[in-house]
PDB file of C-alpha atoms in Angstrom:
ATOM      1  CA  UNK A 296       4.030 -18.698  13.355  1.00 63.00           C
ATOM      2  CA  UNK A 297       4.285 -16.910  16.430  1.00 73.00           C
ATOM      3  CA  UNK A 298       1.241 -14.404  16.852  1.00 69.00           C
ATOM      4  CA  UNK A 299       0.234 -11.907  19.998  1.00 74.00           C
ATOM      5  CA  UNK A 300      -3.420 -11.747  19.730  1.00 70.00           C
ATOM      6  CA  UNK A 301      -5.733 -10.028  22.619  1.00 71.00           C
ATOM      7  CA  UNK A 302      -9.076 -10.477  22.522  1.00 70.00           C
ATOM      8  CA  UNK A 303     -11.280  -8.414  25.010  1.00 72.00           C
ATOM      9  CA  UNK A 304      -8.294  -6.454  26.776  1.00 77.00           C
ATOM     10  CA  UNK A 305      -9.710  -3.749  26.906  1.00 82.00           C
ATOM     11  CA  UNK A 306      -7.955  -3.087  30.275  1.00 87.00           C
ATOM     12  CA  UNK A 307      -4.368  -4.143  29.100  1.00 89.00           C
ATOM     13  CA  UNK A 308      -2.222  -0.926  29.637  1.00 93.00           C
ATOM     14  CA  UNK A 309       1.273  -2.132  28.397  1.00 93.00           C
ATOM     15  CA  UNK A 310       2.816  -4.606  25.943  1.00 91.00           C
ATOM     16  CA  UNK A 311       6.412  -5.796  26.814  1.00 92.00           C
ATOM     17  CA  UNK A 312       8.784  -8.393  26.825  1.00 88.00           C
ATOM     18  CA  UNK A 313       7.662  -9.970  23.995  1.00 88.00           C
ATOM     19  CA  UNK A 314      11.025 -10.069  22.178  1.00 87.00           C
ATOM     20  CA  UNK A 315      11.628 -13.915  23.184  1.00 85.00           C
ATOM     21  CA  UNK A 316       8.388 -14.737  21.775  1.00 88.00           C
ATOM     22  CA  UNK A 317       9.648 -13.187  18.509  1.00 88.00           C
ATOM     23  CA  UNK A 318       6.097 -12.756  17.269  1.00 91.00           C
ATOM     24  CA  UNK A 319       5.294 -12.389  13.225  1.00 91.00           C
ATOM     25  CA  UNK A 320       2.206 -10.326  13.692  1.00 91.00           C
ATOM     26  CA  UNK A 321       0.267  -8.535  16.619  1.00 88.00           C
ATOM     27  CA  UNK A 322      -3.496  -8.083  16.593  1.00 86.00           C
ATOM     28  CA  UNK A 323      -3.841  -5.912  19.845  1.00 87.00           C
ATOM     29  CA  UNK A 324      -6.630  -3.610  18.398  1.00 84.00           C
ATOM     30  CA  UNK A 325      -8.940  -4.411  21.443  1.00 85.00           C
ATOM     31  CA  UNK A 326      -6.648  -3.299  23.891  1.00 87.00           C
ATOM     32  CA  UNK A 327      -8.004   0.140  23.592  1.00 88.00           C
ATOM     33  CA  UNK A 328      -6.296   1.364  26.956  1.00 92.00           C
ATOM     34  CA  UNK A 329      -2.877   0.505  25.715  1.00 93.00           C
ATOM     35  CA  UNK A 330      -0.419   3.121  27.090  1.00 96.00           C
ATOM     36  CA  UNK A 331       2.860   1.311  26.087  1.00 96.00           C
ATOM     37  CA  UNK A 332       3.709  -0.612  23.216  1.00 95.00           C
ATOM     38  CA  UNK A 333       7.455  -1.978  23.858  1.00 96.00           C
ATOM     39  CA  UNK A 334       8.385  -4.706  21.402  1.00 94.00           C
ATOM     40  CA  UNK A 335      11.906  -3.976  19.879  1.00 96.00           C
ATOM     41  CA  UNK A 336      14.082  -6.510  18.167  1.00 96.00           C
ATOM     42  CA  UNK A 337      11.615  -8.712  16.876  1.00 94.00           C
ATOM     43  CA  UNK A 338      13.151  -9.731  13.516  1.00 95.00           C
ATOM     44  CA  UNK A 339       9.599 -11.422  12.289  1.00 94.00           C
ATOM     45  CA  UNK A 340       6.985  -9.013  13.217  1.00 93.00           C
ATOM     46  CA  UNK A 341       5.722  -7.668  10.185  1.00 94.00           C
ATOM     47  CA  UNK A 342       2.215  -6.681  11.245  1.00 91.00           C
ATOM     48  CA  UNK A 343       0.067  -4.861  13.781  1.00 90.00           C
ATOM     49  CA  UNK A 344      -3.717  -4.933  13.521  1.00 85.00           C
ATOM     50  CA  UNK A 345      -3.772  -6.588   9.750  1.00 82.00           C
ATOM     51  CA  UNK A 346      -2.549  -3.082   8.396  1.00 80.00           C
ATOM     52  CA  UNK A 347       1.251  -3.294   8.643  1.00 82.00           C
ATOM     53  CA  UNK A 348       2.009  -0.457  11.820  1.00 87.00           C
ATOM     54  CA  UNK A 349      -1.698   0.327  12.668  1.00 88.00           C
ATOM     55  CA  UNK A 350      -1.715   2.156  16.271  1.00 91.00           C
ATOM     56  CA  UNK A 351      -5.229   4.154  15.198  1.00 88.00           C
ATOM     57  CA  UNK A 352      -6.953   2.203  17.835  1.00 86.00           C
ATOM     58  CA  UNK A 353      -4.761   3.115  20.751  1.00 90.00           C
ATOM     59  CA  UNK A 354      -5.728   6.876  21.807  1.00 92.00           C
ATOM     60  CA  UNK A 355      -3.828   6.505  25.126  1.00 94.00           C
ATOM     61  CA  UNK A 356      -0.651   5.375  23.881  1.00 95.00           C
ATOM     62  CA  UNK A 357       2.260   7.136  25.505  1.00 96.00           C
ATOM     63  CA  UNK A 358       4.851   5.299  24.082  1.00 97.00           C
ATOM     64  CA  UNK A 359       5.779   3.140  21.138  1.00 97.00           C
ATOM     65  CA  UNK A 360       9.174   1.137  20.815  1.00 97.00           C
ATOM     66  CA  UNK A 361       9.222  -0.985  17.610  1.00 97.00           C
ATOM     67  CA  UNK A 362      12.988  -0.667  16.919  1.00 97.00           C
ATOM     68  CA  UNK A 363      14.694  -3.540  15.368  1.00 97.00           C
ATOM     69  CA  UNK A 364      11.679  -4.820  13.354  1.00 96.00           C
ATOM     70  CA  UNK A 365      13.342  -5.141  10.131  1.00 97.00           C
ATOM     71  CA  UNK A 366      10.038  -6.834   8.586  1.00 96.00           C
ATOM     72  CA  UNK A 367       7.930  -4.073   9.952  1.00 95.00           C
ATOM     73  CA  UNK A 368       6.725  -1.578   7.114  1.00 94.00           C
ATOM     74  CA  UNK A 369       4.268   0.861   5.542  1.00 93.00           C
ATOM     75  CA  UNK A 370       3.217   3.703   7.627  1.00 93.00           C
ATOM     76  CA  UNK A 371       3.342   4.019  11.570  1.00 93.00           C
ATOM     77  CA  UNK A 372      -0.255   4.984  12.068  1.00 92.00           C
ATOM     78  CA  UNK A 373      -0.396   6.913  15.259  1.00 93.00           C
ATOM     79  CA  UNK A 374      -2.665   9.779  14.362  1.00 92.00           C
ATOM     80  CA  UNK A 375      -5.525   9.030  17.279  1.00 91.00           C
ATOM     81  CA  UNK A 376      -2.639   9.120  19.777  1.00 92.00           C
ATOM     82  CA  UNK A 377      -2.587  12.781  21.091  1.00 92.00           C
ATOM     83  CA  UNK A 378      -0.492  11.832  24.331  1.00 94.00           C
ATOM     84  CA  UNK A 379       1.977  10.002  22.530  1.00 95.00           C
ATOM     85  CA  UNK A 380       5.381  11.012  24.181  1.00 97.00           C
ATOM     86  CA  UNK A 381       8.057   9.018  22.390  1.00 98.00           C
ATOM     87  CA  UNK A 382       8.327   6.931  19.345  1.00 97.00           C
ATOM     88  CA  UNK A 383      11.284   4.619  18.494  1.00 98.00           C
ATOM     89  CA  UNK A 384      10.968   3.015  14.915  1.00 97.00           C
ATOM     90  CA  UNK A 385      14.723   2.610  13.978  1.00 97.00           C
ATOM     91  CA  UNK A 386      15.761  -0.218  11.990  1.00 97.00           C
ATOM     92  CA  UNK A 387      12.539  -0.657  10.490  1.00 97.00           C
ATOM     93  CA  UNK A 388      11.081  -0.690   7.027  1.00 96.00           C
ATOM     94  CA  UNK A 389       8.535   1.893   7.674  1.00 96.00           C
ATOM     95  CA  UNK A 390       8.556   4.640   5.203  1.00 95.00           C
ATOM     96  CA  UNK A 391       5.761   6.948   6.602  1.00 93.00           C
ATOM     97  CA  UNK A 392       4.245   8.487   9.788  1.00 93.00           C
ATOM     98  CA  UNK A 393       0.516   9.343  10.323  1.00 91.00           C
ATOM     99  CA  UNK A 394       0.819  11.427  13.279  1.00 91.00           C
ATOM    100  CA  UNK A 395      -1.699  13.119  15.312  1.00 86.00           C
ATOM    101  CA  UNK A 396      -2.530  16.450  14.435  1.00 84.00           C
ATOM    102  CA  UNK A 397      -1.745  17.335  18.433  1.00 83.00           C
ATOM    103  CA  UNK A 398       1.766  16.525  19.112  1.00 90.00           C
ATOM    104  CA  UNK A 399       2.022  18.711  21.959  1.00 91.00           C
ATOM    105  CA  UNK A 400       3.269  16.011  24.235  1.00 95.00           C
ATOM    106  CA  UNK A 401       5.858  14.236  21.761  1.00 96.00           C
ATOM    107  CA  UNK A 402       9.285  14.537  23.657  1.00 97.00           C
ATOM    108  CA  UNK A 403      11.262  11.987  21.909  1.00 97.00           C
ATOM    109  CA  UNK A 404      11.113  10.699  18.028  1.00 97.00           C
ATOM    110  CA  UNK A 405      13.534   8.416  16.683  1.00 98.00           C
ATOM    111  CA  UNK A 406      13.172   7.297  12.921  1.00 97.00           C
ATOM    112  CA  UNK A 407      14.584   4.737  10.301  1.00 97.00           C
ATOM    113  CA  UNK A 408      16.587   5.347   7.307  1.00 94.00           C
ATOM    114  CA  UNK A 409      13.421   4.359   5.192  1.00 95.00           C
ATOM    115  CA  UNK A 410      11.555   7.747   6.282  1.00 94.00           C
ATOM    116  CA  UNK A 411      11.672  10.027   3.122  1.00 92.00           C
ATOM    117  CA  UNK A 412       9.448  13.030   4.594  1.00 92.00           C
ATOM    118  CA  UNK A 413       9.025  14.596   7.714  1.00 91.00           C
ATOM    119  CA  UNK A 414       6.253  17.047   8.674  1.00 89.00           C
ATOM    120  CA  UNK A 415       6.456  18.091  12.207  1.00 90.00           C
ATOM    121  CA  UNK A 416       3.732  20.844  13.481  1.00 87.00           C
ATOM    122  CA  UNK A 417       3.335  22.190  17.139  1.00 88.00           C
ATOM    123  CA  UNK A 418       5.751  19.352  18.490  1.00 91.00           C
ATOM    124  CA  UNK A 419       6.345  21.887  21.219  1.00 91.00           C
ATOM    125  CA  UNK A 420       7.947  19.119  23.795  1.00 94.00           C
ATOM    126  CA  UNK A 421      10.269  17.597  21.154  1.00 94.00           C
ATOM    127  CA  UNK A 422      13.567  17.647  22.707  1.00 94.00           C
ATOM    128  CA  UNK A 423      15.273  14.877  20.734  1.00 94.00           C
ATOM    129  CA  UNK A 424      14.838  13.789  17.022  1.00 93.00           C
ATOM    130  CA  UNK A 425      17.151  11.297  16.207  1.00 95.00           C
ATOM    131  CA  UNK A 426      17.443   9.687  12.673  1.00 93.00           C
ATOM    132  CA  UNK A 427      19.002   6.079  11.849  1.00 94.00           C
ATOM    133  CA  UNK A 428      22.491   6.848  10.079  1.00 90.00           C
ATOM    134  CA  UNK A 429      21.976   6.720   6.206  1.00 87.00           C
ATOM    135  CA  UNK A 430      18.802   8.474   6.249  1.00 88.00           C
ATOM    136  CA  UNK A 431      17.988  10.145   2.502  1.00 84.00           C
ATOM    137  CA  UNK A 432      15.276  12.501   3.647  1.00 86.00           C
ATOM    138  CA  UNK A 433      13.562  14.150   0.547  1.00 89.00           C
ATOM    139  CA  UNK A 434      11.822  16.891   2.796  1.00 87.00           C
ATOM    140  CA  UNK A 435      11.530  18.230   6.432  1.00 87.00           C
ATOM    141  CA  UNK A 436       8.978  20.724   7.528  1.00 86.00           C
ATOM    142  CA  UNK A 437       9.012  21.656  11.395  1.00 87.00           C
ATOM    143  CA  UNK A 438       6.987  24.568  12.770  1.00 85.00           C
ATOM    144  CA  UNK A 439       6.848  25.401  16.639  1.00 86.00           C
ATOM    145  CA  UNK A 440       9.176  22.945  17.739  1.00 86.00           C
ATOM    146  CA  UNK A 441      10.878  25.213  19.668  1.00 85.00           C
ATOM    147  CA  UNK A 442      12.051  22.936  22.293  1.00 88.00           C
ATOM    148  CA  UNK A 443      14.276  20.815  20.307  1.00 87.00           C
ATOM    149  CA  UNK A 444      17.925  20.481  21.567  1.00 87.00           C
ATOM    150  CA  UNK A 445      19.238  17.355  20.129  1.00 87.00           C
ATOM    151  CA  UNK A 446      19.294  16.495  16.387  1.00 87.00           C
ATOM    152  CA  UNK A 447      21.106  13.126  15.595  1.00 88.00           C
ATOM    153  CA  UNK A 448      22.357  11.830  12.318  1.00 87.00           C
ATOM    154  CA  UNK A 449      20.412  14.615  10.183  1.00 80.00           C
ATOM    155  CA  UNK A 450      22.465  15.992   7.133  1.00 73.00           C
ATOM    156  CA  UNK A 451      20.977  19.364   6.459  1.00 68.00           C
ATOM    157  CA  UNK A 452      23.072  19.655   3.100  1.00 66.00           C
ATOM    158  CA  UNK A 453      21.677  16.684   1.947  1.00 73.00           C
ATOM    159  CA  UNK A 454      18.134  17.179   2.262  1.00 75.00           C
ATOM    160  CA  UNK A 455      16.372  19.250  -0.552  1.00 74.00           C
ATOM    161  CA  UNK A 456      13.706  20.882   0.915  1.00 75.00           C
ATOM    162  CA  UNK A 457      13.787  22.170   4.474  1.00 73.00           C
ATOM    163  CA  UNK A 458      11.444  24.146   6.343  1.00 74.00           C
ATOM    164  CA  UNK A 459      12.093  25.421   9.904  1.00 70.00           C
ATOM    165  CA  UNK A 460       9.978  27.664  11.455  1.00 71.00           C
ATOM    166  CA  UNK A 461      10.739  28.461  14.949  1.00 66.00           C
ATOM    167  CA  UNK A 462      12.241  24.960  15.370  1.00 62.00           C
ATOM    168  CA  UNK A 463      15.837  25.434  15.958  1.00 60.00           C
ATOM    169  CA  UNK A 464      15.992  28.229  18.678  1.00 61.00           C
ATOM    170  CA  UNK A 465      17.378  25.880  21.524  1.00 60.00           C
ATOM    171  CA  UNK A 466      19.465  23.123  19.224  1.00 60.00           C
ATOM    172  CA  UNK A 467      22.245  22.703  21.652  1.00 53.00           C
ATOM    173  CA  UNK A 468      23.754  19.837  19.687  1.00 51.00           C
ATOM    174  CA  UNK A 469      23.707  18.666  16.197  1.00 51.00           C
ATOM    175  CA  UNK A 470      25.412  15.398  15.271  1.00 50.00           C
ATOM    176  CA  UNK A 471      26.017  14.818  11.673  1.00 47.00           C
ATOM    177  CA  UNK A 472      26.771  11.580   9.993  1.00 44.00           C
TER     178      UNK A 472
END
């Protein structure tokens, strides 16, 4: 068992380079000033903060890269992170997103094939939305995502419920699977 434990680490702002440690869990809740979590390709990582993918304690979080962590499932919880700019959770088992109601800073969102529903409201800076190949969305609702330029691996014809209000005005490229 490899673990990343941070106790009393309130000044830790970035966690990177832990791929070679191959952790199976991270207890990083005390890193309350965390800005960046860059932990891609950790094949054994299955738990963050004793609640699957719970990043709720991290209110200053700007970037999350957990791509390539196939055992990490449940909901990615970043609902207390209004500063979030980039999320990459491709190639995980994450099935839901608990996002902040204030998404005005979100620029890049890369999602796994396991996400069944997507709701984005007022992500006014979101310019790239990428889905992992093989995604089978049941519903998409996007409102006021008017900076969106690139949508990758999204098949409009295969999604039963779509609501797009002021969200595709600037889309320059759509890449279908």
